[in-house]
PDB file of C-alpha atoms in Angstrom:
ATOM      1  CA  UNK A   1      25.237   5.950   6.595  1.00  0.00           C
ATOM      2  CA  UNK A   2      22.107   9.246   6.252  1.00  0.00           C
ATOM      3  CA  UNK A   3      21.984   8.874   2.747  1.00  0.00           C
ATOM      4  CA  UNK A   4      20.908   4.961   2.956  1.00  0.00           C
ATOM      5  CA  UNK A   5      18.798   5.116   5.373  1.00  0.00           C
ATOM      6  CA  UNK A   6      16.523   7.722   3.966  1.00  0.00           C
ATOM      7  CA  UNK A   7      16.417   5.624   0.687  1.00  0.00           C
ATOM      8  CA  UNK A   8      15.624   2.986   2.564  1.00  0.00           C
ATOM      9  CA  UNK A   9      12.954   5.055   4.008  1.00  0.00           C
ATOM     10  CA  UNK A  10      11.342   5.715   1.624  1.00  0.00           C
ATOM     11  CA  UNK A  11      11.096   2.235  -0.409  1.00  0.00           C
ATOM     12  CA  UNK A  12       7.315   1.624   0.872  1.00  0.00           C
ATOM     13  CA  UNK A  13       5.805  -0.072  -2.263  1.00  0.00           C
ATOM     14  CA  UNK A  14       2.570  -1.880  -3.913  1.00  0.00           C
ATOM     15  CA  UNK A  15       0.559  -3.377  -7.099  1.00  0.00           C
ATOM     16  CA  UNK A  16      -0.487  -3.350 -10.634  1.00  0.00           C
ATOM     17  CA  UNK A  17      -3.228  -3.408 -13.682  1.00  0.00           C
ATOM     18  CA  UNK A  18      -4.982  -5.942 -14.976  1.00  0.00           C
ATOM     19  CA  UNK A  19      -8.672  -6.584 -16.646  1.00  0.00           C
ATOM     20  CA  UNK A  20     -11.026  -3.748 -15.640  1.00  0.00           C
ATOM     21  CA  UNK A  21     -14.608  -3.284 -15.456  1.00  0.00           C
ATOM     22  CA  UNK A  22     -17.240  -0.635 -15.309  1.00  0.00           C
ATOM     23  CA  UNK A  23     -18.486  -0.909 -11.554  1.00  0.00           C
ATOM     24  CA  UNK A  24     -22.077  -0.852 -11.237  1.00  0.00           C
ATOM     25  CA  UNK A  25     -24.794   0.191  -8.430  1.00  0.00           C
ATOM     26  CA  UNK A  26     -27.768  -1.098  -7.304  1.00  0.00           C
ATOM     27  CA  UNK A  27     -30.579  -0.527  -9.757  1.00  0.00           C
ATOM     28  CA  UNK A  28     -33.291  -0.088  -6.840  1.00  0.00           C
ATOM     29  CA  UNK A  29     -31.334   2.693  -4.903  1.00  0.00           C
ATOM     30  CA  UNK A  30     -29.103   5.492  -5.217  1.00  0.00           C
ATOM     31  CA  UNK A  31     -26.895   4.351  -2.144  1.00  0.00           C
ATOM     32  CA  UNK A  32     -23.746   2.586  -3.460  1.00  0.00           C
ATOM     33  CA  UNK A  33     -23.533  -1.023  -2.749  1.00  0.00           C
ATOM     34  CA  UNK A  34     -21.216  -1.699   0.505  1.00  0.00           C
ATOM     35  CA  UNK A  35     -19.512  -5.302   0.107  1.00  0.00           C
ATOM     36  CA  UNK A  36     -18.830  -7.123   3.140  1.00  0.00           C
ATOM     37  CA  UNK A  37     -15.610  -8.088   3.756  1.00  0.00           C
ATOM     38  CA  UNK A  38     -15.823 -11.805   4.902  1.00  0.00           C
ATOM     39  CA  UNK A  39     -12.648 -13.849   5.801  1.00  0.00           C
ATOM     40  CA  UNK A  40     -13.629 -17.288   7.003  1.00  0.00           C
ATOM     41  CA  UNK A  41     -11.365 -18.173  10.482  1.00  0.00           C
ATOM     42  CA  UNK A  42      -8.597 -21.148   9.679  1.00  0.00           C
ATOM     43  CA  UNK A  43      -8.865 -19.751   5.807  1.00  0.00           C
ATOM     44  CA  UNK A  44      -5.509 -20.308   4.038  1.00  0.00           C
ATOM     45  CA  UNK A  45      -4.464 -18.223   1.140  1.00  0.00           C
ATOM     46  CA  UNK A  46      -1.028 -18.754  -1.143  1.00  0.00           C
ATOM     47  CA  UNK A  47       0.876 -16.073  -2.793  1.00  0.00           C
ATOM     48  CA  UNK A  48       3.537 -16.126  -5.587  1.00  0.00           C
ATOM     49  CA  UNK A  49       5.996 -12.957  -3.545  1.00  0.00           C
ATOM     50  CA  UNK A  50       8.989 -11.276  -6.557  1.00  0.00           C
ATOM     51  CA  UNK A  51      11.489  -8.401  -5.066  1.00  0.00           C
ATOM     52  CA  UNK A  52      10.697  -5.674  -7.810  1.00  0.00           C
ATOM     53  CA  UNK A  53      14.236  -4.354  -9.666  1.00  0.00           C
ATOM     54  CA  UNK A  54      15.148  -0.764  -9.048  1.00  0.00           C
ATOM     55  CA  UNK A  55      16.571  -0.148 -12.307  1.00  0.00           C
ATOM     56  CA  UNK A  56      18.054  -2.350 -15.630  1.00  0.00           C
ATOM     57  CA  UNK A  57      21.160  -2.239 -16.727  1.00  0.00           C
ATOM     58  CA  UNK A  58      20.549   1.191 -18.418  1.00  0.00           C
ATOM     59  CA  UNK A  59      19.894   2.991 -16.252  1.00  0.00           C
ATOM     60  CA  UNK A  60      15.798   2.928 -16.136  1.00  0.00           C
ATOM     61  CA  UNK A  61      13.068   2.013 -13.571  1.00  0.00           C
ATOM     62  CA  UNK A  62      11.018  -0.865 -15.967  1.00  0.00           C
ATOM     63  CA  UNK A  63       9.716  -2.494 -11.874  1.00  0.00           C
ATOM     64  CA  UNK A  64      11.190  -5.755 -13.383  1.00  0.00           C
ATOM     65  CA  UNK A  65      10.039  -8.696 -11.228  1.00  0.00           C
ATOM     66  CA  UNK A  66      13.361 -10.267 -10.778  1.00  0.00           C
ATOM     67  CA  UNK A  67      12.422 -14.066 -10.763  1.00  0.00           C
ATOM     68  CA  UNK A  68      15.561 -15.618  -8.779  1.00  0.00           C
ATOM     69  CA  UNK A  69      13.520 -13.484  -5.900  1.00  0.00           C
ATOM     70  CA  UNK A  70      10.370 -16.125  -5.800  1.00  0.00           C
ATOM     71  CA  UNK A  71       9.605 -17.350  -2.551  1.00  0.00           C
ATOM     72  CA  UNK A  72       6.134 -19.026  -1.622  1.00  0.00           C
ATOM     73  CA  UNK A  73       4.197 -16.842   0.736  1.00  0.00           C
ATOM     74  CA  UNK A  74       1.255 -18.582   2.992  1.00  0.00           C
ATOM     75  CA  UNK A  75      -1.367 -16.759   4.882  1.00  0.00           C
ATOM     76  CA  UNK A  76      -3.932 -18.198   7.574  1.00  0.00           C
ATOM     77  CA  UNK A  77      -6.898 -16.467   8.902  1.00  0.00           C
ATOM     78  CA  UNK A  78      -6.561 -16.778  12.926  1.00  0.00           C
ATOM     79  CA  UNK A  79      -9.580 -14.885  14.361  1.00  0.00           C
ATOM     80  CA  UNK A  80     -12.120 -12.871  13.349  1.00  0.00           C
ATOM     81  CA  UNK A  81     -14.923 -10.441  14.590  1.00  0.00           C
ATOM     82  CA  UNK A  82     -12.880  -9.559  17.344  1.00  0.00           C
ATOM     83  CA  UNK A  83     -11.062  -6.307  19.115  1.00  0.00           C
ATOM     84  CA  UNK A  84      -7.971  -4.975  17.623  1.00  0.00           C
ATOM     85  CA  UNK A  85      -6.057  -1.434  18.754  1.00  0.00           C
ATOM     86  CA  UNK A  86      -9.196   0.307  19.618  1.00  0.00           C
ATOM     87  CA  UNK A  87     -11.723  -0.963  16.247  1.00  0.00           C
ATOM     88  CA  UNK A  88     -14.060  -4.073  16.027  1.00  0.00           C
ATOM     89  CA  UNK A  89     -15.028  -6.255  13.765  1.00  0.00           C
ATOM     90  CA  UNK A  90     -11.432  -6.907  13.193  1.00  0.00           C
ATOM     91  CA  UNK A  91      -9.786 -10.032  11.174  1.00  0.00           C
ATOM     92  CA  UNK A  92      -6.744 -11.159  11.633  1.00  0.00           C
ATOM     93  CA  UNK A  93      -3.880 -12.861   9.751  1.00  0.00           C
ATOM     94  CA  UNK A  94      -1.210 -14.756  10.267  1.00  0.00           C
ATOM     95  CA  UNK A  95       1.667 -14.967   7.430  1.00  0.00           C
ATOM     96  CA  UNK A  96       4.903 -15.813   8.732  1.00  0.00           C
ATOM     97  CA  UNK A  97       4.868 -14.525  12.199  1.00  0.00           C
ATOM     98  CA  UNK A  98       3.660 -11.207  11.333  1.00  0.00           C
ATOM     99  CA  UNK A  99       0.034 -10.614  11.166  1.00  0.00           C
ATOM    100  CA  UNK A 100      -1.974  -8.360   8.588  1.00  0.00           C
ATOM    101  CA  UNK A 101      -5.020  -6.929  10.430  1.00  0.00           C
ATOM    102  CA  UNK A 102      -8.189  -5.493   8.355  1.00  0.00           C
ATOM    103  CA  UNK A 103     -11.319  -3.759  10.480  1.00  0.00           C
ATOM    104  CA  UNK A 104     -14.377  -2.424   7.881  1.00  0.00           C
ATOM    105  CA  UNK A 105     -16.958  -0.445   9.368  1.00  0.00           C
ATOM    106  CA  UNK A 106     -20.879  -0.608   8.134  1.00  0.00           C
ATOM    107  CA  UNK A 107     -20.734   1.759   5.881  1.00  0.00           C
ATOM    108  CA  UNK A 108     -18.141  -0.330   3.722  1.00  0.00           C
ATOM    109  CA  UNK A 109     -15.172   1.365   4.890  1.00  0.00           C
ATOM    110  CA  UNK A 110     -11.979  -1.327   5.004  1.00  0.00           C
ATOM    111  CA  UNK A 111      -8.675  -0.359   7.237  1.00  0.00           C
ATOM    112  CA  UNK A 112      -5.664  -2.229   7.142  1.00  0.00           C
ATOM    113  CA  UNK A 113      -3.538  -2.042   9.916  1.00  0.00           C
ATOM    114  CA  UNK A 114      -0.144   0.146   9.042  1.00  0.00           C
ATOM    115  CA  UNK A 115      -0.959  -0.510   5.417  1.00  0.00           C
ATOM    116  CA  UNK A 116       1.992   0.933   3.280  1.00  0.00           C
ATOM    117  CA  UNK A 117       3.801   1.393   6.763  1.00  0.00           C
ATOM    118  CA  UNK A 118       4.714  -1.477   7.236  1.00  0.00           C
ATOM    119  CA  UNK A 119       7.088  -2.355   4.908  1.00  0.00           C
ATOM    120  CA  UNK A 120       9.760   0.172   6.109  1.00  0.00           C
ATOM    121  CA  UNK A 121      10.048  -1.832   9.455  1.00  0.00           C
ATOM    122  CA  UNK A 122      11.264  -4.257   6.659  1.00  0.00           C
ATOM    123  CA  UNK A 123      14.575  -2.521   6.978  1.00  0.00           C
ATOM    124  CA  UNK A 124      16.849  -2.928  10.008  1.00  0.00           C
ATOM    125  CA  UNK A 125      19.226  -0.099  10.292  1.00  0.00           C
ATOM    126  CA  UNK A 126      15.925   2.097   9.697  1.00  0.00           C
ATOM    127  CA  UNK A 127      14.112   0.747  12.413  1.00  0.00           C
ATOM    128  CA  UNK A 128      17.808   1.537  14.386  1.00  0.00           C
ATOM    129  CA  UNK A 129      17.946   5.032  13.103  1.00  0.00           C
ATOM    130  CA  UNK A 130      14.501   6.285  14.150  1.00  0.00           C
ATOM    131  CA  UNK A 131      14.991   4.292  17.349  1.00  0.00           C
ATOM    132  CA  UNK A 132      11.849   2.047  17.339  1.00  0.00           C
ATOM    133  CA  UNK A 133       9.288   0.595  14.353  1.00  0.00           C
ATOM    134  CA  UNK A 134       7.137   2.915  12.210  1.00  0.00           C
ATOM    135  CA  UNK A 135       3.591   2.191  12.696  1.00  0.00           C
ATOM    136  CA  UNK A 136       0.696   4.716  11.802  1.00  0.00           C
ATOM    137  CA  UNK A 137      -1.927   2.167  13.384  1.00  0.00           C
ATOM    138  CA  UNK A 138      -4.926   2.206  11.202  1.00  0.00           C
ATOM    139  CA  UNK A 139      -4.995   3.350   7.426  1.00  0.00           C
ATOM    140  CA  UNK A 140      -8.143   3.382   5.230  1.00  0.00           C
ATOM    141  CA  UNK A 141      -7.066   1.257   2.547  1.00  0.00           C
ATOM    142  CA  UNK A 142     -10.510   0.623   0.787  1.00  0.00           C
ATOM    143  CA  UNK A 143     -13.698   1.875   0.710  1.00  0.00           C
ATOM    144  CA  UNK A 144     -15.810  -1.802  -0.486  1.00  0.00           C
ATOM    145  CA  UNK A 145     -18.393   0.460  -2.380  1.00  0.00           C
ATOM    146  CA  UNK A 146     -19.187   0.892  -6.356  1.00  0.00           C
ATOM    147  CA  UNK A 147     -18.136   4.604  -6.342  1.00  0.00           C
ATOM    148  CA  UNK A 148     -15.458   4.468  -8.323  1.00  0.00           C
ATOM    149  CA  UNK A 149     -13.371   7.690  -8.243  1.00  0.00           C
ATOM    150  CA  UNK A 150     -13.503   8.522  -4.611  1.00  0.00           C
ATOM    151  CA  UNK A 151     -10.055  10.275  -3.451  1.00  0.00           C
ATOM    152  CA  UNK A 152      -9.005  10.325   0.206  1.00  0.00           C
ATOM    153  CA  UNK A 153      -6.262  10.952   2.414  1.00  0.00           C
ATOM    154  CA  UNK A 154      -5.737   7.496   4.161  1.00  0.00           C
ATOM    155  CA  UNK A 155      -3.047   8.066   6.868  1.00  0.00           C
ATOM    156  CA  UNK A 156      -1.544  11.395   7.920  1.00  0.00           C
ATOM    157  CA  UNK A 157       1.778  11.038  10.298  1.00  0.00           C
ATOM    158  CA  UNK A 158       5.166  12.023  11.388  1.00  0.00           C
ATOM    159  CA  UNK A 159       7.945  10.327  13.505  1.00  0.00           C
ATOM    160  CA  UNK A 160      10.517  12.525  14.809  1.00  0.00           C
ATOM    161  CA  UNK A 161      14.064  11.557  14.366  1.00  0.00           C
ATOM    162  CA  UNK A 162      16.110  11.975  17.611  1.00  0.00           C
ATOM    163  CA  UNK A 163      18.900  11.763  16.058  1.00  0.00           C
ATOM    164  CA  UNK A 164      19.219  14.679  14.357  1.00  0.00           C
ATOM    165  CA  UNK A 165      15.994  16.153  15.849  1.00  0.00           C
ATOM    166  CA  UNK A 166      14.126  16.314  12.699  1.00  0.00           C
ATOM    167  CA  UNK A 167      10.443  15.044  11.531  1.00  0.00           C
ATOM    168  CA  UNK A 168      10.114  12.745   8.394  1.00  0.00           C
ATOM    169  CA  UNK A 169       6.210  13.647   7.558  1.00  0.00           C
ATOM    170  CA  UNK A 170       4.194  10.310   6.009  1.00  0.00           C
ATOM    171  CA  UNK A 171       1.034  10.333   3.816  1.00  0.00           C
ATOM    172  CA  UNK A 172      -0.920   8.230   2.159  1.00  0.00           C
ATOM    173  CA  UNK A 173      -3.714   9.951  -0.431  1.00  0.00           C
ATOM    174  CA  UNK A 174      -5.746   6.827  -1.982  1.00  0.00           C
ATOM    175  CA  UNK A 175      -8.038   7.025  -5.075  1.00  0.00           C
ATOM    176  CA  UNK A 176     -10.913   4.179  -5.385  1.00  0.00           C
ATOM    177  CA  UNK A 177      -9.945   2.664  -9.135  1.00  0.00           C
ATOM    178  CA  UNK A 178     -12.264   0.398 -11.412  1.00  0.00           C
ATOM    179  CA  UNK A 179     -12.871  -2.896 -10.360  1.00  0.00           C
ATOM    180  CA  UNK A 180     -10.816  -5.479 -11.578  1.00  0.00           C
ATOM    181  CA  UNK A 181     -10.884  -9.226 -12.143  1.00  0.00           C
ATOM    182  CA  UNK A 182      -7.975 -11.373 -11.407  1.00  0.00           C
ATOM    183  CA  UNK A 183      -7.859 -15.343 -12.585  1.00  0.00           C
ATOM    184  CA  UNK A 184      -6.725 -17.781  -8.936  1.00  0.00           C
ATOM    185  CA  UNK A 185      -6.491 -21.418  -9.330  1.00  0.00           C
ATOM    186  CA  UNK A 186      -8.390 -20.799 -12.913  1.00  0.00           C
ATOM    187  CA  UNK A 187     -11.583 -18.883 -12.056  1.00  0.00           C
ATOM    188  CA  UNK A 188     -11.928 -14.885 -11.906  1.00  0.00           C
ATOM    189  CA  UNK A 189     -12.115 -13.319  -8.638  1.00  0.00           C
ATOM    190  CA  UNK A 190     -13.718  -9.738  -8.687  1.00  0.00           C
ATOM    191  CA  UNK A 191     -11.482  -7.251  -7.047  1.00  0.00           C
ATOM    192  CA  UNK A 192     -11.806  -3.707  -5.522  1.00  0.00           C
ATOM    193  CA  UNK A 193      -8.612  -2.018  -6.947  1.00  0.00           C
ATOM    194  CA  UNK A 194      -7.423   1.239  -4.805  1.00  0.00           C
ATOM    195  CA  UNK A 195      -4.014   3.640  -5.457  1.00  0.00           C
ATOM    196  CA  UNK A 196      -2.235   5.008  -2.920  1.00  0.00           C
ATOM    197  CA  UNK A 197      -0.027   7.588  -3.513  1.00  0.00           C
ATOM    198  CA  UNK A 198       2.290   7.265  -0.449  1.00  0.00           C
ATOM    199  CA  UNK A 199       4.635  10.385   0.022  1.00  0.00           C
ATOM    200  CA  UNK A 200       7.062  11.368   2.444  1.00  0.00           C
ATOM    201  CA  UNK A 201       9.296  14.913   3.288  1.00  0.00           C
ATOM    202  CA  UNK A 202      12.181  15.175   5.655  1.00  0.00           C
ATOM    203  CA  UNK A 203      13.915  18.238   6.038  1.00  0.00           C
ATOM    204  CA  UNK A 204      17.513  17.800   6.631  1.00  0.00           C
ATOM    205  CA  UNK A 205      18.366  20.852   7.332  1.00  0.00           C
ATOM    206  CA  UNK A 206      17.395  24.511   7.621  1.00  0.00           C
ATOM    207  CA  UNK A 207      19.764  26.749   6.793  1.00  0.00           C
ATOM    208  CA  UNK A 208      20.271  25.900   4.229  1.00  0.00           C
ATOM    209  CA  UNK A 209      16.728  24.596   3.400  1.00  0.00           C
ATOM    210  CA  UNK A 210      17.815  20.768   2.718  1.00  0.00           C
ATOM    211  CA  UNK A 211      15.056  18.548   1.996  1.00  0.00           C
ATOM    212  CA  UNK A 212      14.477  14.761   0.883  1.00  0.00           C
ATOM    213  CA  UNK A 213      10.999  14.143  -1.010  1.00  0.00           C
ATOM    214  CA  UNK A 214      10.024  10.430  -1.342  1.00  0.00           C
ATOM    215  CA  UNK A 215       6.802   9.194  -3.919  1.00  0.00           C
ATOM    216  CA  UNK A 216       5.677   6.220  -4.398  1.00  0.00           C
ATOM    217  CA  UNK A 217       2.578   4.825  -5.904  1.00  0.00           C
ATOM    218  CA  UNK A 218       0.713   1.472  -4.384  1.00  0.00           C
ATOM    219  CA  UNK A 219      -1.846  -0.778  -5.642  1.00  0.00           C
ATOM    220  CA  UNK A 220      -3.692  -3.155  -3.883  1.00  0.00           C
ATOM    221  CA  UNK A 221      -6.456  -5.296  -5.286  1.00  0.00           C
ATOM    222  CA  UNK A 222      -8.784  -6.846  -2.442  1.00  0.00           C
ATOM    223  CA  UNK A 223     -11.707  -9.165  -2.718  1.00  0.00           C
ATOM    224  CA  UNK A 224     -14.441  -8.718  -0.358  1.00  0.00           C
ATOM    225  CA  UNK A 225     -16.102 -12.581  -1.056  1.00  0.00           C
ATOM    226  CA  UNK A 226     -13.013 -13.954   0.107  1.00  0.00           C
ATOM    227  CA  UNK A 227     -11.851 -11.591   3.151  1.00  0.00           C
ATOM    228  CA  UNK A 228      -8.360 -11.231   2.046  1.00  0.00           C
ATOM    229  CA  UNK A 229      -5.671  -9.034  -0.703  1.00  0.00           C
ATOM    230  CA  UNK A 230      -5.364 -10.721  -3.692  1.00  0.00           C
ATOM    231  CA  UNK A 231      -2.288  -8.628  -5.156  1.00  0.00           C
ATOM    232  CA  UNK A 232      -0.304  -6.020  -3.985  1.00  0.00           C
ATOM    233  CA  UNK A 233       2.312  -4.333  -5.707  1.00  0.00           C
ATOM    234  CA  UNK A 234       4.962  -2.142  -3.808  1.00  0.00           C
ATOM    235  CA  UNK A 235       6.377  -0.217  -6.977  1.00  0.00           C
ATOM    236  CA  UNK A 236      10.018   0.460  -6.733  1.00  0.00           C
ATOM    237  CA  UNK A 237      10.342   3.990  -5.008  1.00  0.00           C
ATOM    238  CA  UNK A 238      12.533   7.134  -5.879  1.00  0.00           C
ATOM    239  CA  UNK A 239      14.188   9.832  -3.497  1.00  0.00           C
ATOM    240  CA  UNK A 240      14.594  13.563  -5.276  1.00  0.00           C
ATOM    241  CA  UNK A 241      15.722  16.686  -3.859  1.00  0.00           C
ATOM    242  CA  UNK A 242      18.947  16.642  -1.490  1.00  0.00           C
ATOM    243  CA  UNK A 243      19.127  12.924  -2.223  1.00  0.00           C
ATOM    244  CA  UNK A 244      18.488  10.831  -5.684  1.00  0.00           C
ATOM    245  CA  UNK A 245      17.947   6.966  -5.048  1.00  0.00           C
ATOM    246  CA  UNK A 246      15.734   4.016  -5.875  1.00  0.00           C
ATOM    247  CA  UNK A 247      14.299   1.388  -3.810  1.00  0.00           C
ATOM    248  CA  UNK A 248      13.678  -1.971  -4.149  1.00  0.00           C
ATOM    249  CA  UNK A 249       9.865  -3.266  -3.950  1.00  0.00           C
ATOM    250  CA  UNK A 250       7.395  -5.814  -3.452  1.00  0.00           C
ATOM    251  CA  UNK A 251       4.896  -7.845  -5.655  1.00  0.00           C
ATOM    252  CA  UNK A 252       2.342 -10.541  -3.941  1.00  0.00           C
ATOM    253  CA  UNK A 253      -0.146 -11.972  -6.490  1.00  0.00           C
ATOM    254  CA  UNK A 254      -2.461 -14.828  -4.805  1.00  0.00           C
ATOM    255  CA  UNK A 255      -2.037 -18.715  -6.331  1.00  0.00           C
ATOM    256  CA  UNK A 256      -4.650 -20.891  -4.055  1.00  0.00           C
ATOM    257  CA  UNK A 257      -7.508 -19.632  -1.685  1.00  0.00           C
ATOM    258  CA  UNK A 258     -10.009 -21.984   0.354  1.00  0.00           C
TER     259      UNK A 258
END
């Protein structure tokens, strides 16, 4: 059971590549251009969502979308400019009873609540094993400036597993990629592309030392103009070390917007 739970634990995965173009800066200043995340209250967004397969018949890991897993996801902007868990200027999006929450600083830094780690809570046995839902709170999901190549630690936390008296250490390292244009409703939507490398390390035993190491590459594409994430891609995750396993991911792309 422990092996199953740990393999599920490392199953957080997110977004892929499209047509890229070079970022630009404001020619009148040396400072990067700051994009304002402008969501409209009551705005409705729709997405196609698929489960990402972990392997093909030969045991490879191609991140194949499972066609029969397709569902249509509807998200609505329920509030803007509010305060949530210590941060102001928040945008709250409702999605099937869950909430996606953003907050932007004046310098363009965009936070998303529990981003990348909220996916873990879709595994009921994992939540039961940990004893509560995993919540690292605010994650610096993107820097809405035109500085390609920036890197930062988006989140760092640990979860104590009372069941065996040890910790799982969580970290998300982000890199700002070149802007990408994604076609939605026949028109190109320019997005900020950020790649997160999410890692988790658990020590299963200290004598002898036994560890499980999980790693996943997560891409997200965000439109400041629409005030929404256009594409999230949680890729199939892998676990190495004491446990060698794969887990399914999730792929979600916008199909319509206000």
